[in-house]
mmCIF file of C-alpha atoms in Angstrom:
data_model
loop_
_atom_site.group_PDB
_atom_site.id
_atom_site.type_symbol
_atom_site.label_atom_id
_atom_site.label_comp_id
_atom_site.label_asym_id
_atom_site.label_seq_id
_atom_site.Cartn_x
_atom_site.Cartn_y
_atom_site.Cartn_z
ATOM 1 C CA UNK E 1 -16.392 -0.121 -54.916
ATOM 2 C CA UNK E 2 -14.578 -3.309 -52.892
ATOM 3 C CA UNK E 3 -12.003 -0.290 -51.865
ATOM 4 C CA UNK E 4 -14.387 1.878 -50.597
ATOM 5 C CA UNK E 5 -16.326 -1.006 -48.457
ATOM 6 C CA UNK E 6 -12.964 -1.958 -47.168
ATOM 7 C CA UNK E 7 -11.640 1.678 -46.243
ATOM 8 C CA UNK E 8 -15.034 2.133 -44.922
ATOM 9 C CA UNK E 9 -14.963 -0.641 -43.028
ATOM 10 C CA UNK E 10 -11.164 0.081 -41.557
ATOM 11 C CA UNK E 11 -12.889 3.624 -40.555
ATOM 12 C CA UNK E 12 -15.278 1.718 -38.802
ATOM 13 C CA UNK E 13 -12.779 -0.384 -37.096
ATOM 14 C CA UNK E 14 -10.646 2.141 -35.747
ATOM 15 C CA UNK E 15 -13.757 4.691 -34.358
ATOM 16 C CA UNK E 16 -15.018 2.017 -31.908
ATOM 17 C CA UNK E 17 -11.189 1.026 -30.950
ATOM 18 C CA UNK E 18 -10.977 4.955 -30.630
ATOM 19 C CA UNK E 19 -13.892 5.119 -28.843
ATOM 20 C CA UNK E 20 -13.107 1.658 -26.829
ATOM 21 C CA UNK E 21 -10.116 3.744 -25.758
ATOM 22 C CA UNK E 22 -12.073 6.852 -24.715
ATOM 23 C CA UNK E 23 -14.177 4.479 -22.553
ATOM 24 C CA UNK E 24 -11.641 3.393 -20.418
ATOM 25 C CA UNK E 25 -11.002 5.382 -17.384
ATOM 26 C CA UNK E 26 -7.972 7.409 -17.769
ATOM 27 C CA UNK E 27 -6.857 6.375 -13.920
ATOM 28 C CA UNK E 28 -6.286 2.815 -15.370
ATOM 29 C CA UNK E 29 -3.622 4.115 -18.228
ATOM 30 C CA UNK E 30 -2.127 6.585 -15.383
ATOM 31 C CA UNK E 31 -1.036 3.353 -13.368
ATOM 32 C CA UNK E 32 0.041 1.261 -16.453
ATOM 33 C CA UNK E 33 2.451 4.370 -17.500
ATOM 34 C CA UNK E 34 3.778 4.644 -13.681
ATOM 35 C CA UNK E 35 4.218 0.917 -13.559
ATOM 36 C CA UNK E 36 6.298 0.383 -16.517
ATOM 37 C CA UNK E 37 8.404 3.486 -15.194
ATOM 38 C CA UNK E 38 8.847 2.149 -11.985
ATOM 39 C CA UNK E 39 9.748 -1.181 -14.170
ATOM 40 C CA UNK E 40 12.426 0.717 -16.325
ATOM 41 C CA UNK E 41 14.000 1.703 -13.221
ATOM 42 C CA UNK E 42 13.867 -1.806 -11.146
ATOM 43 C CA UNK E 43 12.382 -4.468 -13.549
ATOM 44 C CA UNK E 44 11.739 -6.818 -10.078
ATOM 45 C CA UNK E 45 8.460 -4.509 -9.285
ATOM 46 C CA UNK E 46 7.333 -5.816 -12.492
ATOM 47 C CA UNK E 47 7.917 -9.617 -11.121
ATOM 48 C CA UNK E 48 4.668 -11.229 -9.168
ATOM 49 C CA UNK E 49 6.366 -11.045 -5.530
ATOM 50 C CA UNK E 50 7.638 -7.036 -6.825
ATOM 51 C CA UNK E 51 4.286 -6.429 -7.516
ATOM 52 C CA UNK E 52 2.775 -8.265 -4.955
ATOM 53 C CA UNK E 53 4.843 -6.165 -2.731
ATOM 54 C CA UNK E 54 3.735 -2.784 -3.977
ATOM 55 C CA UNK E 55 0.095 -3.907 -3.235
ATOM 56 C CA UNK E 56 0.613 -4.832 0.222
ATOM 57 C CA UNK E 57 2.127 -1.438 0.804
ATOM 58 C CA UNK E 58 -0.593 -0.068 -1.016
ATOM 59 C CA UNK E 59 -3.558 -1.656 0.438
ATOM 60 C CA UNK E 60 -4.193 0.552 3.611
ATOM 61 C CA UNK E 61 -4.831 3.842 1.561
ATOM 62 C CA UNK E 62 -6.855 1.775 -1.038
ATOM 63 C CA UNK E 63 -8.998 0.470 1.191
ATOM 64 C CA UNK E 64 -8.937 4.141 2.850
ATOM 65 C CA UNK E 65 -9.588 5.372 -0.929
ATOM 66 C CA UNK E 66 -12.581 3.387 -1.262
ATOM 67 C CA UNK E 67 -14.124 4.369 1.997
ATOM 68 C CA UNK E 68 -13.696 8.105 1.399
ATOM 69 C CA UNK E 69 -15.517 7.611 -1.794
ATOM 70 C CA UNK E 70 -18.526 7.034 0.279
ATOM 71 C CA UNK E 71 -18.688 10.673 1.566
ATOM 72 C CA UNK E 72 -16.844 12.175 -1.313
ATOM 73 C CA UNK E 73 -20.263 10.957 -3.593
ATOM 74 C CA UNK E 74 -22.509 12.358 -1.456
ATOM 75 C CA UNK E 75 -20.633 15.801 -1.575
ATOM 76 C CA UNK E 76 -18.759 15.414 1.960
ATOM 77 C CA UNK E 77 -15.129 15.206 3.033
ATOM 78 C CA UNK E 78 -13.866 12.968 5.983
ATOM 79 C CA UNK E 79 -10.939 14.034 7.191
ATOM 80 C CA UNK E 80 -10.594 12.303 10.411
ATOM 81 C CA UNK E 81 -9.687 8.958 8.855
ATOM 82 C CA UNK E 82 -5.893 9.833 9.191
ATOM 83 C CA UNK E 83 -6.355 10.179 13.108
ATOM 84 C CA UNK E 84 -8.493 6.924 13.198
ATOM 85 C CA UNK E 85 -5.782 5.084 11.746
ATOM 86 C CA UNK E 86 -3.536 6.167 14.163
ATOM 87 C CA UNK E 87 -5.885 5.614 17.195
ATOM 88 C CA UNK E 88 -6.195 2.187 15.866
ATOM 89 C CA UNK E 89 -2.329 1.477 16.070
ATOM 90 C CA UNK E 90 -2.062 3.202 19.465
ATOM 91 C CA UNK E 91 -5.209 1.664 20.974
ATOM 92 C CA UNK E 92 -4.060 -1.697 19.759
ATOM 93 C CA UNK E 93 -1.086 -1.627 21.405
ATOM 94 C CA UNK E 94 -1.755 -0.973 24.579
ATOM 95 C CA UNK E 95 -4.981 -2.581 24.610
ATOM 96 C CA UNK E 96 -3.390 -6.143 23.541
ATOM 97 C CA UNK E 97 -1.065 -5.657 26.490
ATOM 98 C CA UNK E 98 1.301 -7.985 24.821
ATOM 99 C CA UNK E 99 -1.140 -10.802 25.241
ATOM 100 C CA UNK E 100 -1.738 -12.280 21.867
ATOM 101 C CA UNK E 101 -5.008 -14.169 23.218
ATOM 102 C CA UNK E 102 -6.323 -10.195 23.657
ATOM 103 C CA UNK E 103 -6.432 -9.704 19.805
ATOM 104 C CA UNK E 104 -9.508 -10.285 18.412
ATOM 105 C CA UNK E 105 -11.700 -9.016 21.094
ATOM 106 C CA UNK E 106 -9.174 -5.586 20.622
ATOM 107 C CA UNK E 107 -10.666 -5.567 17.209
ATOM 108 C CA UNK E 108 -13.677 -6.055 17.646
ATOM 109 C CA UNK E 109 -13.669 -3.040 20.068
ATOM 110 C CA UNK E 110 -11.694 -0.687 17.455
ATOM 111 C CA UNK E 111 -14.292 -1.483 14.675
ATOM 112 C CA UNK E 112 -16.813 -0.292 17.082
ATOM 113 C CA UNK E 113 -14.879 2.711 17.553
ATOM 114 C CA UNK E 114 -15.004 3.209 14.266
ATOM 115 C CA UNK E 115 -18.366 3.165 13.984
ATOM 116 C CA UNK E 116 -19.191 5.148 16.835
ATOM 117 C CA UNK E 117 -16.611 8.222 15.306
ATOM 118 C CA UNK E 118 -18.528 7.786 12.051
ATOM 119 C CA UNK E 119 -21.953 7.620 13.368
ATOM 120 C CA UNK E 120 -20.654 11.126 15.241
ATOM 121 C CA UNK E 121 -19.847 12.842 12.335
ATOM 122 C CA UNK E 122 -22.707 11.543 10.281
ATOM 123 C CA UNK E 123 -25.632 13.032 13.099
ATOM 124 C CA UNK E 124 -23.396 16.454 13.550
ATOM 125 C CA UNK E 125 -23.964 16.995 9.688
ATOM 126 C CA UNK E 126 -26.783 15.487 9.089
ATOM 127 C CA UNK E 127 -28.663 17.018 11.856
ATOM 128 C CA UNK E 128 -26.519 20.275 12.644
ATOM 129 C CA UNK E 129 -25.533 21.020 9.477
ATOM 130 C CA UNK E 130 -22.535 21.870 10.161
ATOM 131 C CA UNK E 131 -20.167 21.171 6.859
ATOM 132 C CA UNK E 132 -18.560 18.314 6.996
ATOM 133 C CA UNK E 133 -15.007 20.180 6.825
ATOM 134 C CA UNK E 134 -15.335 21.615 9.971
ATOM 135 C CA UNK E 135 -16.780 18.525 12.006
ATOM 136 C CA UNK E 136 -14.049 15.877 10.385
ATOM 137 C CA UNK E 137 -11.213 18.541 10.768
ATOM 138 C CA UNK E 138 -12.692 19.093 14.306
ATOM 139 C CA UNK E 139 -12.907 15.215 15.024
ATOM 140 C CA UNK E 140 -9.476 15.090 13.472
ATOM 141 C CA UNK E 141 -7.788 17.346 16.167
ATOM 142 C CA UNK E 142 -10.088 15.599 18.720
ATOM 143 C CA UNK E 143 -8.734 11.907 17.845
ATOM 144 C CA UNK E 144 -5.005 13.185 17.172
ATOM 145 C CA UNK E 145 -5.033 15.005 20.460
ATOM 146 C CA UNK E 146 -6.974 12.104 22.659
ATOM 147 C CA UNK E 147 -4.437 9.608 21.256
ATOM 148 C CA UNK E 148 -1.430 12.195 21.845
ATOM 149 C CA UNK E 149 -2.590 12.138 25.665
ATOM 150 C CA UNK E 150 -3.420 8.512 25.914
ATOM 151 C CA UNK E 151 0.012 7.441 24.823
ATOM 152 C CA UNK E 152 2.103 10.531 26.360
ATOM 153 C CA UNK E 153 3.268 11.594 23.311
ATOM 154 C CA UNK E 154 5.786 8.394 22.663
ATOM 155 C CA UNK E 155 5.241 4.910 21.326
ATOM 156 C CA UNK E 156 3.992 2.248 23.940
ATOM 157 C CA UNK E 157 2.792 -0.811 24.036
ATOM 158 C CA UNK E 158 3.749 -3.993 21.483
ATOM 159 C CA UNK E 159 1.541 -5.203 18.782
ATOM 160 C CA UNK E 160 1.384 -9.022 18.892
ATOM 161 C CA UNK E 161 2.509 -10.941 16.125
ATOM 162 C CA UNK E 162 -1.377 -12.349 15.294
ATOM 163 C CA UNK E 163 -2.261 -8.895 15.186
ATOM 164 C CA UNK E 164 0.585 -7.713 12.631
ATOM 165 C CA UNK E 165 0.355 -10.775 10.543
ATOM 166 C CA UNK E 166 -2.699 -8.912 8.449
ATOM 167 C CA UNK E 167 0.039 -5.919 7.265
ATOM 168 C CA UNK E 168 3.003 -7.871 6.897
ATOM 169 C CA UNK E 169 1.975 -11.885 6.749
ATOM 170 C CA UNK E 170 2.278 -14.460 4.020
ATOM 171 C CA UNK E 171 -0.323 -16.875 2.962
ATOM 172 C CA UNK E 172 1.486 -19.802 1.735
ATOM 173 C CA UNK E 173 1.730 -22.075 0.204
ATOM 174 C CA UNK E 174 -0.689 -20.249 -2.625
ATOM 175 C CA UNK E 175 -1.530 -21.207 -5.900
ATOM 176 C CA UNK E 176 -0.156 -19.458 -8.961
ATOM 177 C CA UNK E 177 2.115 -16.865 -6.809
ATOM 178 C CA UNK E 178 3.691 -19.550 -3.988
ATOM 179 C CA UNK E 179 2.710 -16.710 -1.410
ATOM 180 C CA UNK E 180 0.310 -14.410 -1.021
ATOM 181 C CA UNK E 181 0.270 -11.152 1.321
ATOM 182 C CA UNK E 182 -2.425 -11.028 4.064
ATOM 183 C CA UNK E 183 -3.600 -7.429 3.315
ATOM 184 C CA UNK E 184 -3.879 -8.187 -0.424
ATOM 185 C CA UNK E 185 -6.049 -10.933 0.683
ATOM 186 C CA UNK E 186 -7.803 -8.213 2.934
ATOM 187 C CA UNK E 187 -7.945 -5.811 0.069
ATOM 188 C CA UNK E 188 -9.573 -8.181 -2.166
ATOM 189 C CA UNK E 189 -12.096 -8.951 -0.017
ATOM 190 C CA UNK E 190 -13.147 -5.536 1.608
ATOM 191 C CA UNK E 191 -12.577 -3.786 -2.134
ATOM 192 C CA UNK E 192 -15.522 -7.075 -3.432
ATOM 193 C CA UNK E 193 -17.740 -6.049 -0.702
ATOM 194 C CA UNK E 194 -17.195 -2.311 -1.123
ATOM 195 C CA UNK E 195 -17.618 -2.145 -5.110
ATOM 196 C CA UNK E 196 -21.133 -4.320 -4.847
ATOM 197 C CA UNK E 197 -22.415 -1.894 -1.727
ATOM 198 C CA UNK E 198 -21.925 0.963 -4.135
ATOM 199 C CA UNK E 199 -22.832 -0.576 -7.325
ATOM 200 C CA UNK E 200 -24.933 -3.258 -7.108
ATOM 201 C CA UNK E 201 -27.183 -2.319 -4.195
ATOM 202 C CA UNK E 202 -29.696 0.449 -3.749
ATOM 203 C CA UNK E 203 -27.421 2.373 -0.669
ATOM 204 C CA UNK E 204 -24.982 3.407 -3.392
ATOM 205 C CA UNK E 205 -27.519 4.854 -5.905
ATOM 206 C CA UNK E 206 -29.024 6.641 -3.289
ATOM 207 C CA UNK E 207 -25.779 8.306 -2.338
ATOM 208 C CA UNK E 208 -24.859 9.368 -5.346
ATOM 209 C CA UNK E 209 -28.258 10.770 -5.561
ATOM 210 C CA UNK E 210 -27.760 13.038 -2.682
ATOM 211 C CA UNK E 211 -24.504 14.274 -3.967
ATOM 212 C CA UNK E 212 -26.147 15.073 -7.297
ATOM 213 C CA UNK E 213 -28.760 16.346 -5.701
ATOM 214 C CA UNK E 214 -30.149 16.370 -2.328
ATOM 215 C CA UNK E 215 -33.229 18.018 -2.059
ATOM 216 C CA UNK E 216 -34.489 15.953 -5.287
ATOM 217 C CA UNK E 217 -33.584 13.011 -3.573
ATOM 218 C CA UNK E 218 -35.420 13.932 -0.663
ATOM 219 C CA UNK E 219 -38.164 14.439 -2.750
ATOM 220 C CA UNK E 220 -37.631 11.253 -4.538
ATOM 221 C CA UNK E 221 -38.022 9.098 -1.110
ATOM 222 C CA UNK E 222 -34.252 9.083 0.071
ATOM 223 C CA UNK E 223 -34.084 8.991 3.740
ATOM 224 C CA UNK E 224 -30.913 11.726 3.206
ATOM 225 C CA UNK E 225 -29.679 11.989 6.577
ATOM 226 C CA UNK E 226 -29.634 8.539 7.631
ATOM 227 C CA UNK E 227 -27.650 7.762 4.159
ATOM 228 C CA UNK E 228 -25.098 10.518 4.900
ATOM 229 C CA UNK E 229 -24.409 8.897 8.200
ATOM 230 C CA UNK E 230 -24.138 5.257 6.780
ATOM 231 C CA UNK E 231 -21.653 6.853 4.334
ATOM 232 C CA UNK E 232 -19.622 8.218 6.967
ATOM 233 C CA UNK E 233 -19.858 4.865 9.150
ATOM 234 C CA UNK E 234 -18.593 2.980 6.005
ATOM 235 C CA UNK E 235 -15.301 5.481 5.799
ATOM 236 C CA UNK E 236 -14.480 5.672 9.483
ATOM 237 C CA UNK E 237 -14.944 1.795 9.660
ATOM 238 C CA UNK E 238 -12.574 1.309 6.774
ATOM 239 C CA UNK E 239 -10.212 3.774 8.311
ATOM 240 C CA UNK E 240 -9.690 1.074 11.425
ATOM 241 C CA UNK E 241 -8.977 -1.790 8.668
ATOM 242 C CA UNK E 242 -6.632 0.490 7.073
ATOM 243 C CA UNK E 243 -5.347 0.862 10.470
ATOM 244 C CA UNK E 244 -4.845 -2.559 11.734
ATOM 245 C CA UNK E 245 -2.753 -3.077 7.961
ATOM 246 C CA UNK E 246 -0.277 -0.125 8.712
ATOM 247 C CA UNK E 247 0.308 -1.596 12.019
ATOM 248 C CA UNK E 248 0.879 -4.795 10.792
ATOM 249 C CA UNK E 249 3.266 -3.268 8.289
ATOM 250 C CA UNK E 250 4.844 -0.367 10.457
ATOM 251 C CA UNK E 251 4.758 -1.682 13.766
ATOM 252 C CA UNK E 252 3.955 1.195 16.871
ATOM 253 C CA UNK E 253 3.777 4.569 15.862
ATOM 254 C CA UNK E 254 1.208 7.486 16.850
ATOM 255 C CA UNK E 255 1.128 9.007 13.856
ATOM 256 C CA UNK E 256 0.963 6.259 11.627
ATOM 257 C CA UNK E 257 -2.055 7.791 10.117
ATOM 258 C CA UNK E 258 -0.987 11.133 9.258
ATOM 259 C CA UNK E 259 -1.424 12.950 6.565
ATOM 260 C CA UNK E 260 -3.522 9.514 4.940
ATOM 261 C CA UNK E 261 -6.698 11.590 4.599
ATOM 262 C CA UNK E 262 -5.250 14.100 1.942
ATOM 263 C CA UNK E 263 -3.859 11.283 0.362
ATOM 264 C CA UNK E 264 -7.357 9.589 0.487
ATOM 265 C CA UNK E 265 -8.938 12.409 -0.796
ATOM 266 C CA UNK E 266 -6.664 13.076 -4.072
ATOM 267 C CA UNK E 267 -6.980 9.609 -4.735
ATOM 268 C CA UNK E 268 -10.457 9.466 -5.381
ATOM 269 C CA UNK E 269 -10.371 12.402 -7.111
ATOM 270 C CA UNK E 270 -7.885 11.098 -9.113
ATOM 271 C CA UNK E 271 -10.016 8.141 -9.818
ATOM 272 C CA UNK E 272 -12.567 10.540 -10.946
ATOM 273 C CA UNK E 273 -14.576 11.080 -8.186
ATOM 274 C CA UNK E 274 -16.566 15.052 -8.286
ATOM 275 C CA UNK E 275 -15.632 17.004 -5.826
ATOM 276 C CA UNK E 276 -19.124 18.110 -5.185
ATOM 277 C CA UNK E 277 -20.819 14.679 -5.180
ATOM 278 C CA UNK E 278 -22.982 12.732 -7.364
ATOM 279 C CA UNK E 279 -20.308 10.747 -9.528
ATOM 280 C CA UNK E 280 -17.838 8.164 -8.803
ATOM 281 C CA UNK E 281 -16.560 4.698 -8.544
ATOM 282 C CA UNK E 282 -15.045 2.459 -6.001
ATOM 283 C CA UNK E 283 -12.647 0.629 -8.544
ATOM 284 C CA UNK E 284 -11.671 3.733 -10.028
ATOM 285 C CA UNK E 285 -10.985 5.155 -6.667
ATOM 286 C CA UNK E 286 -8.840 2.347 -5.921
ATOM 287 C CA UNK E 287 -7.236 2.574 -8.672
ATOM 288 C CA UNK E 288 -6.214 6.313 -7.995
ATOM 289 C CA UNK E 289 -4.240 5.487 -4.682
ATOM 290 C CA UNK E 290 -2.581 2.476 -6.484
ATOM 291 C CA UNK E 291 -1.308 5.608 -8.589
ATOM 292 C CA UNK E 292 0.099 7.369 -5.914
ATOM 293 C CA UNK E 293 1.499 4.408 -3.917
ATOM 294 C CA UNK E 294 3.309 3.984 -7.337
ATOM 295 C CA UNK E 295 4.102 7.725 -7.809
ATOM 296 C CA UNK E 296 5.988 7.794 -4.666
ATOM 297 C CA UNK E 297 7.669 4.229 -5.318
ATOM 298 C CA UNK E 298 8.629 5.799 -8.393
ATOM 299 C CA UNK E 299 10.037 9.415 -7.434
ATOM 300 C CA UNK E 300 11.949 7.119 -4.192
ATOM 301 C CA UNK E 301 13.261 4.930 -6.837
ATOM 302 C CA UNK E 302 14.855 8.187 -8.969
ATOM 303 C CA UNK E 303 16.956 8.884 -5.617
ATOM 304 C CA UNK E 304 15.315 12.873 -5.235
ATOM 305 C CA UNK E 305 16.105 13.874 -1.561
ATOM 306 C CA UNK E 306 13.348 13.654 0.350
ATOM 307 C CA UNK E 307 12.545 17.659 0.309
ATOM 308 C CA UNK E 308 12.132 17.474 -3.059
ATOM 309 C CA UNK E 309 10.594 14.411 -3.143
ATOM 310 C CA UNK E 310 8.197 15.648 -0.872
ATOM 311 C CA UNK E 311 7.582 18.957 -3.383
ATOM 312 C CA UNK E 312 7.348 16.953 -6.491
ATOM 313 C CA UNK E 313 4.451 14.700 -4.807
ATOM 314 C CA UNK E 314 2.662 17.671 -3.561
ATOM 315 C CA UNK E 315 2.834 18.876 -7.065
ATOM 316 C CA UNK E 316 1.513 16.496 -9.328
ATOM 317 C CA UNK E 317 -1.308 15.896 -6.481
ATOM 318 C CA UNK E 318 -2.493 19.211 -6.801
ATOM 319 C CA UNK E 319 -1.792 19.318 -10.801
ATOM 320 C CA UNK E 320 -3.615 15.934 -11.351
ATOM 321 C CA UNK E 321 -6.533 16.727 -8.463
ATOM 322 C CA UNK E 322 -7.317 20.042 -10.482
ATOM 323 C CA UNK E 323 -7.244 18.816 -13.604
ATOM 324 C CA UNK E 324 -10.013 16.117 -12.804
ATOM 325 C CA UNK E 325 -11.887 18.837 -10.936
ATOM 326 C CA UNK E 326 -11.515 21.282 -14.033
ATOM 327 C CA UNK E 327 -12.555 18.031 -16.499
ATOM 328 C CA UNK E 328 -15.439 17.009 -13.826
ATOM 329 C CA UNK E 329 -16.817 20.519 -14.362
ATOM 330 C CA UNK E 330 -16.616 21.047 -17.628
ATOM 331 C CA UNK E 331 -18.901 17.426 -18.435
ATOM 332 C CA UNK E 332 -21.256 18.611 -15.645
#
């Protein structure tokens, strides 16, 4: 009898660690397995300044990542991010004019271009209906092209170094880890306020209500359009911070931004995020372009030429996006 209450007790035991396991988001076990690769391969990323390291380089397309979410939850796509990053490194530049004193006021200005590119895309599919494909791919080709012409095609201007110090600055001293990078710093905070706007306040349950659902939501109270267009505020806005880091990291270049918004997009997904809207989280999210950032880190550390580098990534992308689209669909 004292047997069977014991095995009985072990079964019990290992169902809820089973099920503890199942519970955890399988994004989080994705990074731990790339992270001890990249660690087999260069134990220093494993160190606090390696690791510290990878997040800095990281931290533009997480905070891009967790932006994107926004729209992706409400069953919309913003693809335009890429090209706001880049007009933010462009327009900085020449709008500093190499006077440091310029800086924050240059800011200030590209956060309101942020919000007035988001608060365009928002009306045009809130109010035109017009999918949200089409109007960020549109405002994509507008923003690439307007920044193309603005600069003439070549790199000008100088980014100050109080601008740059947010991509590539040290906080130090710092408790625990001597030094700390500025855009961790930066990705702590705008990941906090990010992760309580969508979980802990009633914006983000209405979003993810429209995604599920619109027309119930509309029926349920939720003011649809204006939440679509906050959403798309909130990703264009992030875009500029994730813009003023990969200046600060990468110094002047017009494309700086390119090719960010696919990378945006599979991350979420890869965090879990539906495709169609109503389901997903802004840790998880972040998580998924920690994953990537550590994919690449990896696949640069294995020495593959670049054109296969390039194919691999591409790859796995589209292998891991459609498997969480194929497991999204099957639970739905």
């Amino acid at each position: 009898m004292a047997e069977l209450t014991h095995s009985n007790e072990k079964n019990t035991l290992w169902t809820r660690f089973v099920a503890g396991l199942r519970s955890i988001p399988p994004i989080y076990i994705i990074v731990i397995i790339l992270l001890i690769a990249i660690g087999t391969q260069n134990p220093a990323f494993l160190e606090p300044a390696g690791f510290l390291n990878l997040l800095r380089r990281s931290a533009p397309l997480m905070i891009l990542a967790a932006g994107q979410l926004f729209v992706i939850v409400t069953g919309g796509f913003d693809l335009s991010v890429g090209s706001i990053m880049s007009l933010t490194v462009i327009g900085a530049a020449l709008l500093i004019n190499n006077d440091p004193a310029n800086t924050w006021w240059v800011i200030l200005v590209l956060l309101g271009i942020g919000v007035t590119v988001g608060l365009l895309n928002g009306l045009i599919v809130s109010y035109l209906n017009v999918p949200s494909l089409i109007v960020t791919l549109g405002m994509l080709l507008t923003l690439r092209g307007a920044g193309l012409y603005w600069t003439g095609g070549a790199p000008r201007g100088y980014l100050t170094d109080n601008f740059r110090i947010f991509g590539r600055g040290w906080i130090e001293p710092f408790p625990l880890v001597d030094r700390l990078p500025y855009a961790v710093a930066v990705l702590i905070i705008v990941s906090g306020i990010a992760i309580y706007i969508f979980h802990r306040t009633n914006l983000g349950r209405q979003l993810l209500a429209i995604g599920d659902n619109a027309r119930a939501a509309r029926l349920a109270g939720v003011p649809v359009e204006r939440m679509r267009i906050v959403a798309f505020i909130i990703s264009a806005v992030m875009a500029v911070i994730a813009g003023i880091l990969q200046g600060g990291f990468g110094g002047v270049n017009p494309e700086a931004g390119r090719g960010f918004e696919l990378q945006a997009i599979a991350a979420t997904v890869l965090g879990g995020a539906v495709l169609l809207g109503g389901r997903g989280s802004v840790a998880t999210a972040i998580a998924g372009a920690l994953a990537l950032e550590a994919l690449f880190t990896l696949l640069n550390l294995l020495g593959l030429p670049k054109p296969l580098r390039d194919a691999v990534q591409g790859f796995i992308i589209i292998g891991a996006v459609a498997y969480a689209a194929y497991r999204s669909g099957r639970s739905r």
